[in-house]
XYZ file of N, CA and C in Angstrom:
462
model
N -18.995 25.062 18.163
C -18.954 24.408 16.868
C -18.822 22.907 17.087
N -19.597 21.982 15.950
C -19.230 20.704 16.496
C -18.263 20.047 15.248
N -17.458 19.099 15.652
C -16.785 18.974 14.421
C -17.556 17.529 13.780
N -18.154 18.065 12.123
C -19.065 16.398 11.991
C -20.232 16.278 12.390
N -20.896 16.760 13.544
C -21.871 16.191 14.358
C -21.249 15.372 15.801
N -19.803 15.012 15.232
C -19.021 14.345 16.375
C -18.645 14.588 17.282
N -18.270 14.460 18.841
C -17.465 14.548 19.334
C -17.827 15.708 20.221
N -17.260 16.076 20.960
C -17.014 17.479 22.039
C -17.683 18.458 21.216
N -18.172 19.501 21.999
C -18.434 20.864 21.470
C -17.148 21.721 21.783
N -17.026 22.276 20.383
C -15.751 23.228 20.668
C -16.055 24.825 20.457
N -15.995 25.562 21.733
C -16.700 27.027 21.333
C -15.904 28.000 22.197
N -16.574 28.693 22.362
C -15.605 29.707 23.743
C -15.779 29.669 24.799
N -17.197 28.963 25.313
C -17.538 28.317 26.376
C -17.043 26.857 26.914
N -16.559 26.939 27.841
C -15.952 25.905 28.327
C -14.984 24.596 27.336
N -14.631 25.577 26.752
C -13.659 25.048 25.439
C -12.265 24.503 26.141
N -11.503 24.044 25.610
C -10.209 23.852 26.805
C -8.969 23.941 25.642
N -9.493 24.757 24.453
C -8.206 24.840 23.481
C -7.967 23.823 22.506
N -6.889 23.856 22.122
C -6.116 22.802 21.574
C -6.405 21.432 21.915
N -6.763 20.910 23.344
C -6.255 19.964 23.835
C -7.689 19.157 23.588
N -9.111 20.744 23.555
C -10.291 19.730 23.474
C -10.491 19.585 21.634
N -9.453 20.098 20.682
C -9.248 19.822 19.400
C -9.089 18.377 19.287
N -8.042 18.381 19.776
C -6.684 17.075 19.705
C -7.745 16.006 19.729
N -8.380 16.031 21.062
C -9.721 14.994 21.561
C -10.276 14.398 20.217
N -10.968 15.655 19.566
C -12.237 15.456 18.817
C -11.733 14.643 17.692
N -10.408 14.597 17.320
C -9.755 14.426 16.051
C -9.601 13.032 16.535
N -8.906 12.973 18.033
C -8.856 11.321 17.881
C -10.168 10.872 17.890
N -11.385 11.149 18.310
C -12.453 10.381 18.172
C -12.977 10.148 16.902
N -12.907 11.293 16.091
C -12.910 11.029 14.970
C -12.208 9.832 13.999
N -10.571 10.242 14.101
C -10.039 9.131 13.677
C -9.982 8.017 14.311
N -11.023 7.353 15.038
C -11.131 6.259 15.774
C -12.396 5.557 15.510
N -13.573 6.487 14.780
C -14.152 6.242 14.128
C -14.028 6.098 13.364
N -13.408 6.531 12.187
C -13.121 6.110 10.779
C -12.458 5.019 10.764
N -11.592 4.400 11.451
C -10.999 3.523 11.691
C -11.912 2.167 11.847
N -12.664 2.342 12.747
C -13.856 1.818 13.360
C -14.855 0.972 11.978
N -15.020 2.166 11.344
C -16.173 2.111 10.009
C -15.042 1.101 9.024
N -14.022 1.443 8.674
C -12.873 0.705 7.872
C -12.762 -0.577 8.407
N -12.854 -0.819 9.793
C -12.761 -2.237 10.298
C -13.835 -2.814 9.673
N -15.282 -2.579 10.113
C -16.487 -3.060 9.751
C -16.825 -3.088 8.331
N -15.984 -2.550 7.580
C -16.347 -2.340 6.395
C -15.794 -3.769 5.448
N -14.362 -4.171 6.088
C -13.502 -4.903 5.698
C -14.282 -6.540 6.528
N -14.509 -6.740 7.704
C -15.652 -7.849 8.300
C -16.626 -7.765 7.142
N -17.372 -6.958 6.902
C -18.030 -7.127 6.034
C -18.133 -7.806 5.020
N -16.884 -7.355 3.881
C -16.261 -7.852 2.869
C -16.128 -9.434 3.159
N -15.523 -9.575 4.621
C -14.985 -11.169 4.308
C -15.646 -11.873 5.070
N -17.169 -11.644 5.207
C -18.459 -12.544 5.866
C -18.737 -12.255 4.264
N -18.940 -11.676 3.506
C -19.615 -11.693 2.491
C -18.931 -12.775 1.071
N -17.334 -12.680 1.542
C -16.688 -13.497 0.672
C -16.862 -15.695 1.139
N -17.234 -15.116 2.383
C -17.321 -16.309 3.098
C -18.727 -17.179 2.775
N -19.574 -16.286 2.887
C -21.002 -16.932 2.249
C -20.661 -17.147 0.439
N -20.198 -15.909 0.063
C -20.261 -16.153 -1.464
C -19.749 -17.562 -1.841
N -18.386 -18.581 -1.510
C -17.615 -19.321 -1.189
C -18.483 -20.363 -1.002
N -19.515 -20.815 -0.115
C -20.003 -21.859 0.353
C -20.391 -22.241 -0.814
N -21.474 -23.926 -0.813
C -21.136 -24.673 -1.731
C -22.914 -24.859 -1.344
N -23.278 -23.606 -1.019
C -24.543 -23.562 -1.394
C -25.198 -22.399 -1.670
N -26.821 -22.231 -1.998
C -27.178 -20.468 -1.994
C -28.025 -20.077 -0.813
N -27.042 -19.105 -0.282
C -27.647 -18.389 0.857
C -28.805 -17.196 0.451
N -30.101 -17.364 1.045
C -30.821 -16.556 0.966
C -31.129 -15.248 1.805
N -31.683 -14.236 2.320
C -31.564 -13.628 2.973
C -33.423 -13.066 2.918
N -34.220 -13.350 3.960
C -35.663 -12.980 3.307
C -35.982 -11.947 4.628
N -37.134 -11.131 4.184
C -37.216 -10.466 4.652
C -38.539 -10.340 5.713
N -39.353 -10.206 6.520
C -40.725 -10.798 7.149
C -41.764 -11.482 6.456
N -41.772 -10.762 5.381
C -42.491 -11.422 4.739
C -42.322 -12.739 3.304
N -41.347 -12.977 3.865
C -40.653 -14.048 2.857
C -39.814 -13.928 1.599
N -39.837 -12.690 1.486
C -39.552 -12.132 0.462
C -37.897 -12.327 0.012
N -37.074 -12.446 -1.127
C -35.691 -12.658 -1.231
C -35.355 -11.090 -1.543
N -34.026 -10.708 -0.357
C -33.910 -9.248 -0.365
C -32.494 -9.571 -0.694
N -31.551 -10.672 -0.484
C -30.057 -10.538 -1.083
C -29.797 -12.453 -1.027
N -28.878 -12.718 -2.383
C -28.582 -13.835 -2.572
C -27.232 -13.775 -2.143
N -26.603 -15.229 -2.079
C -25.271 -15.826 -1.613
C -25.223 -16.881 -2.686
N -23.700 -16.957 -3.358
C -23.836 -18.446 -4.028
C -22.235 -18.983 -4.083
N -22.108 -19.837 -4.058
C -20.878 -19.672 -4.522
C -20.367 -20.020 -5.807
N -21.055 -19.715 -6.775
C -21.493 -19.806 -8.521
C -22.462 -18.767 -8.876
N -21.911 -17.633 -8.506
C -22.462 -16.480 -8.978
C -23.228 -16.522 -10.518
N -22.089 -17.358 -11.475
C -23.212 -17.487 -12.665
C -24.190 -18.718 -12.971
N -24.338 -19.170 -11.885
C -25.288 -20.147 -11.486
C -26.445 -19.623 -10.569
N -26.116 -18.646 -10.194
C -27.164 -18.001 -9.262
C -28.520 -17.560 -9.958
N -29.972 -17.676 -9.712
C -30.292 -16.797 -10.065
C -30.614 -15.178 -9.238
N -30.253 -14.470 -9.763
C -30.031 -13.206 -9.176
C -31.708 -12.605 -9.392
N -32.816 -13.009 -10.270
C -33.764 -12.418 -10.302
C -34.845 -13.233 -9.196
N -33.942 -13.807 -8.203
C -34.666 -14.134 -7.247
C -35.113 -13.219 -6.388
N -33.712 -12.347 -6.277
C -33.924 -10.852 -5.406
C -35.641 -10.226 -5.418
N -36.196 -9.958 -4.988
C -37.486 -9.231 -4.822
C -38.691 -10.671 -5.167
N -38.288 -11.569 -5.123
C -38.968 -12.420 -5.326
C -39.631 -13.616 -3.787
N -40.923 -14.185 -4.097
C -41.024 -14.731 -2.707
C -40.292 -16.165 -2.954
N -40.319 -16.377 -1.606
C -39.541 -17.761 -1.406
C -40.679 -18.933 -2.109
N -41.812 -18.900 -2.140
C -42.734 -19.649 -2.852
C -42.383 -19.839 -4.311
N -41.651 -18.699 -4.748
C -41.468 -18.815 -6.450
C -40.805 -20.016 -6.654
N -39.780 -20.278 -5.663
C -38.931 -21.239 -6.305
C -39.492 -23.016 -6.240
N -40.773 -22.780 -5.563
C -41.458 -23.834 -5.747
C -42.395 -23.897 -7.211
N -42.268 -25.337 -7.682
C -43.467 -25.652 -8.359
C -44.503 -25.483 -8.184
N -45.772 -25.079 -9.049
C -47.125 -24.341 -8.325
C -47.530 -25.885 -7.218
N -47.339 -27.285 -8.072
C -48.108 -28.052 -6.583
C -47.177 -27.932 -5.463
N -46.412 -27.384 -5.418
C -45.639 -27.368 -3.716
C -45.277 -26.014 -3.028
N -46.350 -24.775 -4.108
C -46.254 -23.421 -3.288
C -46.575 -23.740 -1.771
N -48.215 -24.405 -1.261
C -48.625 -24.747 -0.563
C -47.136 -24.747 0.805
N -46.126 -25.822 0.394
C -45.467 -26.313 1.617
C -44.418 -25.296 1.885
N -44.340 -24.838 0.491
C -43.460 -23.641 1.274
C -43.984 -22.273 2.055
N -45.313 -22.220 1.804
C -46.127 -21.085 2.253
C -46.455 -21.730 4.047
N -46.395 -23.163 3.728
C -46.597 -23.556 5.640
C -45.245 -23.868 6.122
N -44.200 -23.760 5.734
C -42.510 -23.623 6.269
C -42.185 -22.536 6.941
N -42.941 -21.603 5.790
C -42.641 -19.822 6.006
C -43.595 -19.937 7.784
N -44.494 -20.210 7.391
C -45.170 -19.869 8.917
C -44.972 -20.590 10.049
N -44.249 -21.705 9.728
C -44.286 -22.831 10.692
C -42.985 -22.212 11.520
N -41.320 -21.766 10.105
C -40.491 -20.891 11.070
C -40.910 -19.711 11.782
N -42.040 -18.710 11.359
C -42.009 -17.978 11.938
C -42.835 -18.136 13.562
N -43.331 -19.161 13.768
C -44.011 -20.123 15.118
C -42.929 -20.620 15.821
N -41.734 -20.795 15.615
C -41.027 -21.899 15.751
C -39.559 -21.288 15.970
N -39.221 -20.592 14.638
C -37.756 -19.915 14.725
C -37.121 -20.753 13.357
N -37.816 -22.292 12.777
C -37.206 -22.957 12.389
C -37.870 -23.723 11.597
N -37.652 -24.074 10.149
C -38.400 -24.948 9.151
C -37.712 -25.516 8.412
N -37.949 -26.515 7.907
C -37.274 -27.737 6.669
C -38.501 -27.769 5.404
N -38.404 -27.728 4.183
C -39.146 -28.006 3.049
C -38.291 -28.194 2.127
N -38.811 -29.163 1.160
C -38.616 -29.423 -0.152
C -39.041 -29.499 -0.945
N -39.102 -29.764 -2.069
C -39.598 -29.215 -3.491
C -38.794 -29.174 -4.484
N -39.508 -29.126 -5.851
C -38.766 -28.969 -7.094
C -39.077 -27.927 -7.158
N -38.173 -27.000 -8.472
C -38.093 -26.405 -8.873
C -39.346 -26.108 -10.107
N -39.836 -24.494 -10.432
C -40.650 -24.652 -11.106
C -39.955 -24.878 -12.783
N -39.093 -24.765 -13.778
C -38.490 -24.701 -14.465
C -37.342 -26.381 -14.045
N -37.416 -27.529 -13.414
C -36.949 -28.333 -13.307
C -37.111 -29.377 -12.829
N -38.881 -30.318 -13.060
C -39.253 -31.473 -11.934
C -38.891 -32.067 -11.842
N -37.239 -32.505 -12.472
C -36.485 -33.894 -12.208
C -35.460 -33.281 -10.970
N -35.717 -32.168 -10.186
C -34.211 -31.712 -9.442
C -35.389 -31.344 -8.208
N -34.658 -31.478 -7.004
C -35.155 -31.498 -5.803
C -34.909 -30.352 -5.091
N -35.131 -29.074 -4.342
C -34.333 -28.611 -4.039
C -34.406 -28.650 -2.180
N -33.707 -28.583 -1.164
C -34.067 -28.777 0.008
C -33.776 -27.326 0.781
N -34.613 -27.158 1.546
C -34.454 -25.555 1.954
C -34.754 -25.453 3.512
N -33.725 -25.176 4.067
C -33.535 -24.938 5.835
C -33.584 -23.312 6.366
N -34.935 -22.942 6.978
C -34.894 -21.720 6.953
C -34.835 -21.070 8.861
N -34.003 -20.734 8.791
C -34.368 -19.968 10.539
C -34.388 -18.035 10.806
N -35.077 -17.758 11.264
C -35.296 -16.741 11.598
C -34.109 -15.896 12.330
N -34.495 -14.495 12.359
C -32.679 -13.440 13.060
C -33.856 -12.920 13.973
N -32.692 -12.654 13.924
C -33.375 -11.707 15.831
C -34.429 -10.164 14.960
N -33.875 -9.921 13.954
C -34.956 -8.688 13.397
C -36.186 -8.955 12.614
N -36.447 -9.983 12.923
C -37.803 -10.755 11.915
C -37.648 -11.290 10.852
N -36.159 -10.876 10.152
C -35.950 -11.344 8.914
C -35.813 -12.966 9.270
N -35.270 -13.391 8.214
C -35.221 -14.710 7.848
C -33.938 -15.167 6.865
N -33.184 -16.382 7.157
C -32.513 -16.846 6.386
C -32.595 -18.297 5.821
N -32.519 -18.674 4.757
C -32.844 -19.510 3.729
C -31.451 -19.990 3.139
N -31.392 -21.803 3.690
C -30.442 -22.585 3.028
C -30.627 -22.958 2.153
N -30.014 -22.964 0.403
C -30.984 -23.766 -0.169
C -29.729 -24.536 -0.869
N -29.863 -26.042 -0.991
C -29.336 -27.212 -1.884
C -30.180 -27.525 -2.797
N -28.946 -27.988 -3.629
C -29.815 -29.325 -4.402
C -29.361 -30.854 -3.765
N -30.981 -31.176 -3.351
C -31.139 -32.837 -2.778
C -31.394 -33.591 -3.622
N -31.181 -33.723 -4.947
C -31.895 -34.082 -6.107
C -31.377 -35.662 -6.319
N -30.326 -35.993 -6.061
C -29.531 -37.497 -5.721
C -30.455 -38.024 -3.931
N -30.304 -37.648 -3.283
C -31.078 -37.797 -2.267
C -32.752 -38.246 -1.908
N -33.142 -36.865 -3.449
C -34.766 -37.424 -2.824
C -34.651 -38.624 -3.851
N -34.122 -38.670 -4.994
C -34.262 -39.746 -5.917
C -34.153 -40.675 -4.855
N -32.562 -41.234 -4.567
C -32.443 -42.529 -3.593
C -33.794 -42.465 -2.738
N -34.702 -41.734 -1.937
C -35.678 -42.246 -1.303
C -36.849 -42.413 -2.155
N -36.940 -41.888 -3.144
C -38.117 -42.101 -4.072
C -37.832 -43.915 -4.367
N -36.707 -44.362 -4.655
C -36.303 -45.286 -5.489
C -36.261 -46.318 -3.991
N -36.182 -46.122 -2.773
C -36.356 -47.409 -1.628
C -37.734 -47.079 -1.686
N -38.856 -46.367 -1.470
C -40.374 -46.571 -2.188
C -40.993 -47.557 -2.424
């Protein structure tokens, strides 16, 4: 019999009693333990991004937004989720974000900016680097004081 899928086989064959019980239970409860640790890291990498004082993106190979970070949840937009990273460009600056997307995935690493489509007076600046699983992660600010000051030395 296995207990779970986990641990030792316990049967009448080469069973050792009680003692190969005792075993299975601590592995067990060493796993659960295990999962409760990771569960709780979890929680407070997730409270840690939420917190920052920007929105963390999370994209997926194909650019796609699969989970947001903000730390203004009702500032977020949340219907970014399933959305491409191009949306949040204005149609004239899909273009640079569509050669960011490819330039990190050449590279590991891209910088673009752009307004917003719903805001051409606000800038937004977006730092994207790649994970080790193809996905992709996406910094995004507002540079909107920033690009002004360089628009305005011009």
């Amino acid at each position: 019999m296995q207990m779970g899928g986990r641990g030792p086989t316990l049967g009448h064959e080469g069973s050792q009693g009680p003692q190969a019980v005792a075993h299975a239970l601590v592995q067990v409860r060493a796993e659960q333990a295990g999962c409760a640790q990771f569960a709780a890291e979890e929680a407070r990498l997730r409270d840690i991004l939420n917190a920052g004082s920007q929105l963390v993106a999370r994209l997926d190979a194909g650019g796609v937004v699969r989970e947001v970070f903000c730390y203004a949840p009702d500032d977020a937009d949340l219907a970014l989720v399933g959305r491409s990273l191009e949306d949040l460009a204005d149609a004239s600056h899909r273009e640079a974000a569509q050669a960011a997307l490819k330039i990190m995935r050449q590279t590991g690493a891209a910088s673009v900016g752009f307004p917003p489509p719903l805001a051409p007076d606000r800038w937004l600046a977006i730092e994207l680097r790649t994970l080790p699983n193809g996905e992709a992660v996406a910094l995004v600010r507002d540079a909107s004081h920033e690009h002004a000051y360089l628009i305005h030395l011009e």
